Coordinates of C-alpha atoms in Angstrom, one line a residue:
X1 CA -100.9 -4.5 11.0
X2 CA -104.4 -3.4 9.3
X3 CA -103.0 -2.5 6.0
X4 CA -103.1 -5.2 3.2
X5 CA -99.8 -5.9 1.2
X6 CA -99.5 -7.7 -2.1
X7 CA -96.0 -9.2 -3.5
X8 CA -96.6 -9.4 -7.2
X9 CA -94.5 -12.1 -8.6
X10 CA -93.4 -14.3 -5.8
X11 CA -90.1 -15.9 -6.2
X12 CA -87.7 -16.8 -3.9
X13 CA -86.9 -13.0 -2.6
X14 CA -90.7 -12.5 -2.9
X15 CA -91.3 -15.5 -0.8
X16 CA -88.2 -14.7 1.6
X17 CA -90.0 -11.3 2.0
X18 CA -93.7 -13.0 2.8
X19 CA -91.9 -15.2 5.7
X20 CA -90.3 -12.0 7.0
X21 CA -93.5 -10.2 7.3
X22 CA -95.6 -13.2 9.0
X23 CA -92.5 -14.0 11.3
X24 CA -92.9 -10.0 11.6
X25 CA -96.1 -10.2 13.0
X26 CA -98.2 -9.6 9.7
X27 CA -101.3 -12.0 9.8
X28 CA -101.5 -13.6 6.4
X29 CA -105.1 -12.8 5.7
X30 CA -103.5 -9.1 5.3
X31 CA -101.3 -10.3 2.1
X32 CA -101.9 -11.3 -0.9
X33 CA -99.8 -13.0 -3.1
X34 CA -99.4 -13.4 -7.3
X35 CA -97.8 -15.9 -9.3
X36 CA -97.2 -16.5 -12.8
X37 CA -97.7 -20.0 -12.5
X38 CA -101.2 -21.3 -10.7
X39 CA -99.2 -24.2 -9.2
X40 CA -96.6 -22.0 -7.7
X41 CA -99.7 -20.0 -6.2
X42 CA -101.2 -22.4 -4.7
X43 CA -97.9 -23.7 -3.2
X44 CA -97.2 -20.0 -1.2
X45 CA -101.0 -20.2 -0.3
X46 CA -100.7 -23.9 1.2
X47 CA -97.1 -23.0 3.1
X48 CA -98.1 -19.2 4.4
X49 CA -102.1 -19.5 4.6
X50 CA -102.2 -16.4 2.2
X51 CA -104.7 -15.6 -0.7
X52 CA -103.1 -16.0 -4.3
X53 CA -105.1 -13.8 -6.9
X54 CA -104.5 -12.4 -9.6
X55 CA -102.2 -9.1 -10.6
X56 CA -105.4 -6.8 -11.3
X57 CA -107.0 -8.1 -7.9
X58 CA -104.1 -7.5 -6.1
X59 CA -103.7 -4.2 -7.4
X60 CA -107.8 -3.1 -6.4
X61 CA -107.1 -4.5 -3.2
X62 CA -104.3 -4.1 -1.2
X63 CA -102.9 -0.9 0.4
X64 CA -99.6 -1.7 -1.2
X65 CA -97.9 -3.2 -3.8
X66 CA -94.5 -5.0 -3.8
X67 CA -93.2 -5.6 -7.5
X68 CA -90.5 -8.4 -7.1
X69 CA -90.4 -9.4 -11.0
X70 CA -87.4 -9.5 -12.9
X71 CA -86.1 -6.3 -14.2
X72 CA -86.7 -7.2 -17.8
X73 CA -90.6 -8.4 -17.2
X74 CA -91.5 -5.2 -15.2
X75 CA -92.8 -3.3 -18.4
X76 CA -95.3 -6.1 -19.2
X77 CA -96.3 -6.1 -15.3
X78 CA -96.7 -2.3 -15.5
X79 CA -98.7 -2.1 -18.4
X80 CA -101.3 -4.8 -16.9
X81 CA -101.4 -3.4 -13.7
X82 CA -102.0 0.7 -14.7
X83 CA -105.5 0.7 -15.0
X84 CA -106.5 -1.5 -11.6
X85 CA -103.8 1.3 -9.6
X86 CA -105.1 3.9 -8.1
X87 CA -103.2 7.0 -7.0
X88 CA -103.1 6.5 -3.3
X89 CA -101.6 3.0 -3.4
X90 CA -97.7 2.8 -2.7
X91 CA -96.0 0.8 -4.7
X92 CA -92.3 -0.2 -3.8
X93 CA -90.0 -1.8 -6.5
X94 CA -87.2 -4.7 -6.0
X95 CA -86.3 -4.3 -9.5
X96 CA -82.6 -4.0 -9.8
X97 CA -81.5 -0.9 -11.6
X98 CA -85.1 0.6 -12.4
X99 CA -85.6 4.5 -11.3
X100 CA -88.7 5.6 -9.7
X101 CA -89.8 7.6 -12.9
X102 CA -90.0 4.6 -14.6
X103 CA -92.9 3.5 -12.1
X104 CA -94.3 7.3 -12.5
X105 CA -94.4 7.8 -15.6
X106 CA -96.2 4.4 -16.5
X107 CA -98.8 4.6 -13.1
X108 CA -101.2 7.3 -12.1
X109 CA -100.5 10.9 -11.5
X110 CA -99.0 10.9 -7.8
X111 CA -98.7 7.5 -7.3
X112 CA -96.4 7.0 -4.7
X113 CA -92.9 5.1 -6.1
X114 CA -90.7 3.3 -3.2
X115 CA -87.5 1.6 -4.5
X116 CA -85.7 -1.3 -2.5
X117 CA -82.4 -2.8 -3.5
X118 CA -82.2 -5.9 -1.5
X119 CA -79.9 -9.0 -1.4
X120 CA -79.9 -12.6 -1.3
X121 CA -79.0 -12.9 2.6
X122 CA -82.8 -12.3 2.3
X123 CA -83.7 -15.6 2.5
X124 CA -81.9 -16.2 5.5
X125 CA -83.2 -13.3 7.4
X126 CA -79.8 -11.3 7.2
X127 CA -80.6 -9.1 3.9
X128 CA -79.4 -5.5 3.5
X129 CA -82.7 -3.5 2.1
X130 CA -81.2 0.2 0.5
X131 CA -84.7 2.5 0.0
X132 CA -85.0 5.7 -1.5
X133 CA -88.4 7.2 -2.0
X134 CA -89.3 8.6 -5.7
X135 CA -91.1 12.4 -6.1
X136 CA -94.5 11.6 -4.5
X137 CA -93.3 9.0 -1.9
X138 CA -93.1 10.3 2.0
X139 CA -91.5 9.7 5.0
X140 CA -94.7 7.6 6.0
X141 CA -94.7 5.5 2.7
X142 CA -90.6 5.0 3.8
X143 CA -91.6 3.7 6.8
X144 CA -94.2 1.3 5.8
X145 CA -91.2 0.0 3.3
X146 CA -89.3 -0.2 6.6
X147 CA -91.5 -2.0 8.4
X148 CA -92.0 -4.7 5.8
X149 CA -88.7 -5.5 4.4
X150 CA -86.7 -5.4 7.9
X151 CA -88.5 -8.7 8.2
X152 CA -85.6 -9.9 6.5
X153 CA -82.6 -8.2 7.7
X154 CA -81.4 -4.5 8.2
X155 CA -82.8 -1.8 6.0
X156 CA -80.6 2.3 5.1
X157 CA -82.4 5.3 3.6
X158 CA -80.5 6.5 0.9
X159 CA -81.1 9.4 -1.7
X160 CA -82.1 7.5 -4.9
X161 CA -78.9 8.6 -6.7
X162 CA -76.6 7.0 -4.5
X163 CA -78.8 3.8 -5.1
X164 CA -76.1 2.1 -8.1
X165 CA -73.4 2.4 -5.6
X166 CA -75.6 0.9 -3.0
X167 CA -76.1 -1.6 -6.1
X168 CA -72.2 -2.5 -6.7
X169 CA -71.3 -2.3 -2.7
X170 CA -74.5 -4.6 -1.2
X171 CA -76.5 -6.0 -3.8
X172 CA -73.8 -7.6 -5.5
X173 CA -71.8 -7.9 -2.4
X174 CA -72.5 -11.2 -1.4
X175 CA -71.1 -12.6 -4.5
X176 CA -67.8 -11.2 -4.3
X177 CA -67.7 -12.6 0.0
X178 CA -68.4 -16.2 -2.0
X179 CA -66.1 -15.9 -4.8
X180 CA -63.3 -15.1 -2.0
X181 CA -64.6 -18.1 0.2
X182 CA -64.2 -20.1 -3.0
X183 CA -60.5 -18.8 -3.9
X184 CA -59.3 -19.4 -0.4
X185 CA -60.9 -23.3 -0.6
X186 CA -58.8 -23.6 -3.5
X187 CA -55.7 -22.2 -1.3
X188 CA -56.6 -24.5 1.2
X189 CA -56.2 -27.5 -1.0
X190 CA -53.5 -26.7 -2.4
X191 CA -52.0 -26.4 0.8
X192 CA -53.1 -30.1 2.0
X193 CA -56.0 -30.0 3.3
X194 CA -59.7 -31.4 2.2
X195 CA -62.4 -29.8 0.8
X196 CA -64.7 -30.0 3.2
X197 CA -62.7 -29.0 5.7
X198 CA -60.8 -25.9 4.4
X199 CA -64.9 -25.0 3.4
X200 CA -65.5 -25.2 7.2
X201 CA -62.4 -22.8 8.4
X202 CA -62.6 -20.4 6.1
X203 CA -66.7 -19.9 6.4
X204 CA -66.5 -19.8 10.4
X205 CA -63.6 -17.5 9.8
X206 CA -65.8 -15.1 7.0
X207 CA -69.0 -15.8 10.2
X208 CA -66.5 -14.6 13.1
X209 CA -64.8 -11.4 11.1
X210 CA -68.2 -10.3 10.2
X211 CA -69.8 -10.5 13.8
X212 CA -66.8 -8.6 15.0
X213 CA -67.2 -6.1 12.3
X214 CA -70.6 -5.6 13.2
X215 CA -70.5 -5.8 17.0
X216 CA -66.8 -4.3 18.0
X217 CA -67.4 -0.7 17.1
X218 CA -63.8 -1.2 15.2
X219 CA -62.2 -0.2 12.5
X220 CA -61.4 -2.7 10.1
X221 CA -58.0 -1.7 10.1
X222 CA -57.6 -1.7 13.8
X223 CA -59.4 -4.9 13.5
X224 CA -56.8 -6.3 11.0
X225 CA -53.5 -5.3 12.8
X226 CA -54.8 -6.8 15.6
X227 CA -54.4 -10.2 13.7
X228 CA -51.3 -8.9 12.3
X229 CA -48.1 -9.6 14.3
X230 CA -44.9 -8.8 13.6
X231 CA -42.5 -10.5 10.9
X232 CA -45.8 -13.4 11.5
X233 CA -47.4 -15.0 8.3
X234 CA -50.4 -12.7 8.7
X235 CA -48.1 -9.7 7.4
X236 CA -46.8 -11.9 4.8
X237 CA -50.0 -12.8 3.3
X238 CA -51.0 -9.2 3.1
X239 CA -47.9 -8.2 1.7
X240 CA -48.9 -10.7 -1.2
X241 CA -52.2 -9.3 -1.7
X242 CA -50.6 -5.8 -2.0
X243 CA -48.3 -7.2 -4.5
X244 CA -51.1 -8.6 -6.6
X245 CA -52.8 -5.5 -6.3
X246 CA -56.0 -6.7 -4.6
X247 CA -57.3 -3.4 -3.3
X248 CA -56.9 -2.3 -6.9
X249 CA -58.3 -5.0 -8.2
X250 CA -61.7 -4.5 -5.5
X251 CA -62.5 -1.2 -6.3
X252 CA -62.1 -1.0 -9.9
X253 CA -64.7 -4.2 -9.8
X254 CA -67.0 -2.4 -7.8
X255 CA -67.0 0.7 -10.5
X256 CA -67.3 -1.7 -13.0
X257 CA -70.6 -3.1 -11.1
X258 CA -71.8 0.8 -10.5
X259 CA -71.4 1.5 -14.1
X260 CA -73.0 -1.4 -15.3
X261 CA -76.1 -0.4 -12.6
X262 CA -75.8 2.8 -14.5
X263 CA -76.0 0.8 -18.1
X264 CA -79.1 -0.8 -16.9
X265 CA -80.9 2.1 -14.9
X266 CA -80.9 4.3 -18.9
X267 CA -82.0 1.3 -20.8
X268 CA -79.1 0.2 -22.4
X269 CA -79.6 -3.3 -21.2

């Protein structure tokens, strides 16, 4: 890897990210790092061996710039970073719900705009990166977004509209796997059993559906009959769910998550 990457405001997906890409086979005097906080710099410089500087360094020196601040600090960031940016850098944004115009409009005419929705299964290598390139970004700059962010899990191409869908189904997905995981530990107390255990069933269950999800080829439903005998209490729980309206209940949440993606992505924050 000859090119030089900077992650501009390294918190824990920032830092997630920066493990991926040594593990990836990025040598760390190739990234550079900023911080908002000189302590937390020079605590990613003594774990990765990498160079903390500052935001207007990072953006004269590196090839390209990864913008992991919070959504609602990214103008400020912006605004200090326009002059140092030239028009041949790429810059790819893990701002939740930001558009690529935003970056365009505020950076040099040209400047290539990459945005990532990623997740929180980042930090334990088994993230789901959405990209979608802005108006001046190629299929190059897609791959050099690829290349860095599958350090940490899978990565999908996806046209930038779909991106608040991608939002509702992935980036908040993980939330919705542990509010189920903590629902069903409730069931499983109330059906006599400890905490601790019913914890353990239910996430090797949630670890065993998903491998066979991913590796069978199957459809969930084919995979879910296959569990589902006859007059068996499999059948009976899913008639419950049914009952209560479950399905329902999952997709209107997800709209309501798409919409609010929406909300955000206009201004109306």
């Amino acid at each position: 890897m000859t090119q030089k990457v900077a992650v501009l405001g390294t918190g824990k997906i920032g830092e997630a990210l920066l493990g991926g890409m040594i593990r990836g086979g990025w040598a760390p005097s190739d990234l550079l790092v900023t911080a908002r906080r000189p302590e937390r710099a020079a605590q990613l410089h003594e774990r990765y061996g990498v160079e903390a500087v500052s935001n207007a360094e990072a953006a004269k020196s590196a090839d390209t710039l990864i913008l992991t601040v919070k959504p609602q600090d990214m103008g400020t960031l912006l605004a200090e970073l326009a002059p140092h940016v030239p028009a041949d850098r790429l810059v790819i944004s893990g701002a939740a719900g930001i558009p690529t115009s935003y970056f365009e409009e505020r950076l040099a005419a040209g400047t290539p705009v990459v945005r990532v929705m990623t997740n929180t299964p980042a930090l334990v290598d088994e993230a789901m990166s959405v990209i979608s390139a802005g108006t001046h970004a190629t299929g190059a700059h897609l791959t050099r977004a690829e290349e860095i962010f599958s350090g940490v899990g899978k990565t999908l191409r996806v046209p930038e509209s779909q991106q608040d869908a991608c939002t509702a189904l992935s980036g908040s997905g993980p939330a919705y796997f542990f509010f189920l995981v903590e629902a069903m530990t409730d069931a499983g107390i109330l059906l006599g059993l400890p905490r601790d255990k019913a914890h353990d069933l239910i996430v090797q269950a949630a670890i065993g559906a998903a491998v066979m999800l991913r590796d069978s080829g199957e459809h969930p439903v084919k995979l879910r009959e296959n569990v589902t005998s006859p007059a068996g209490t499999t059948i009976n729980a899913i008639r419950e769910l049914e009952n209560h309206g479950v399905r329902a209940a999952l997709i209107a949440a997800l709209e309501a998550a798409r919409d609010r993606s929406r909300e955000l992505a206009s201004g109306n924050g």
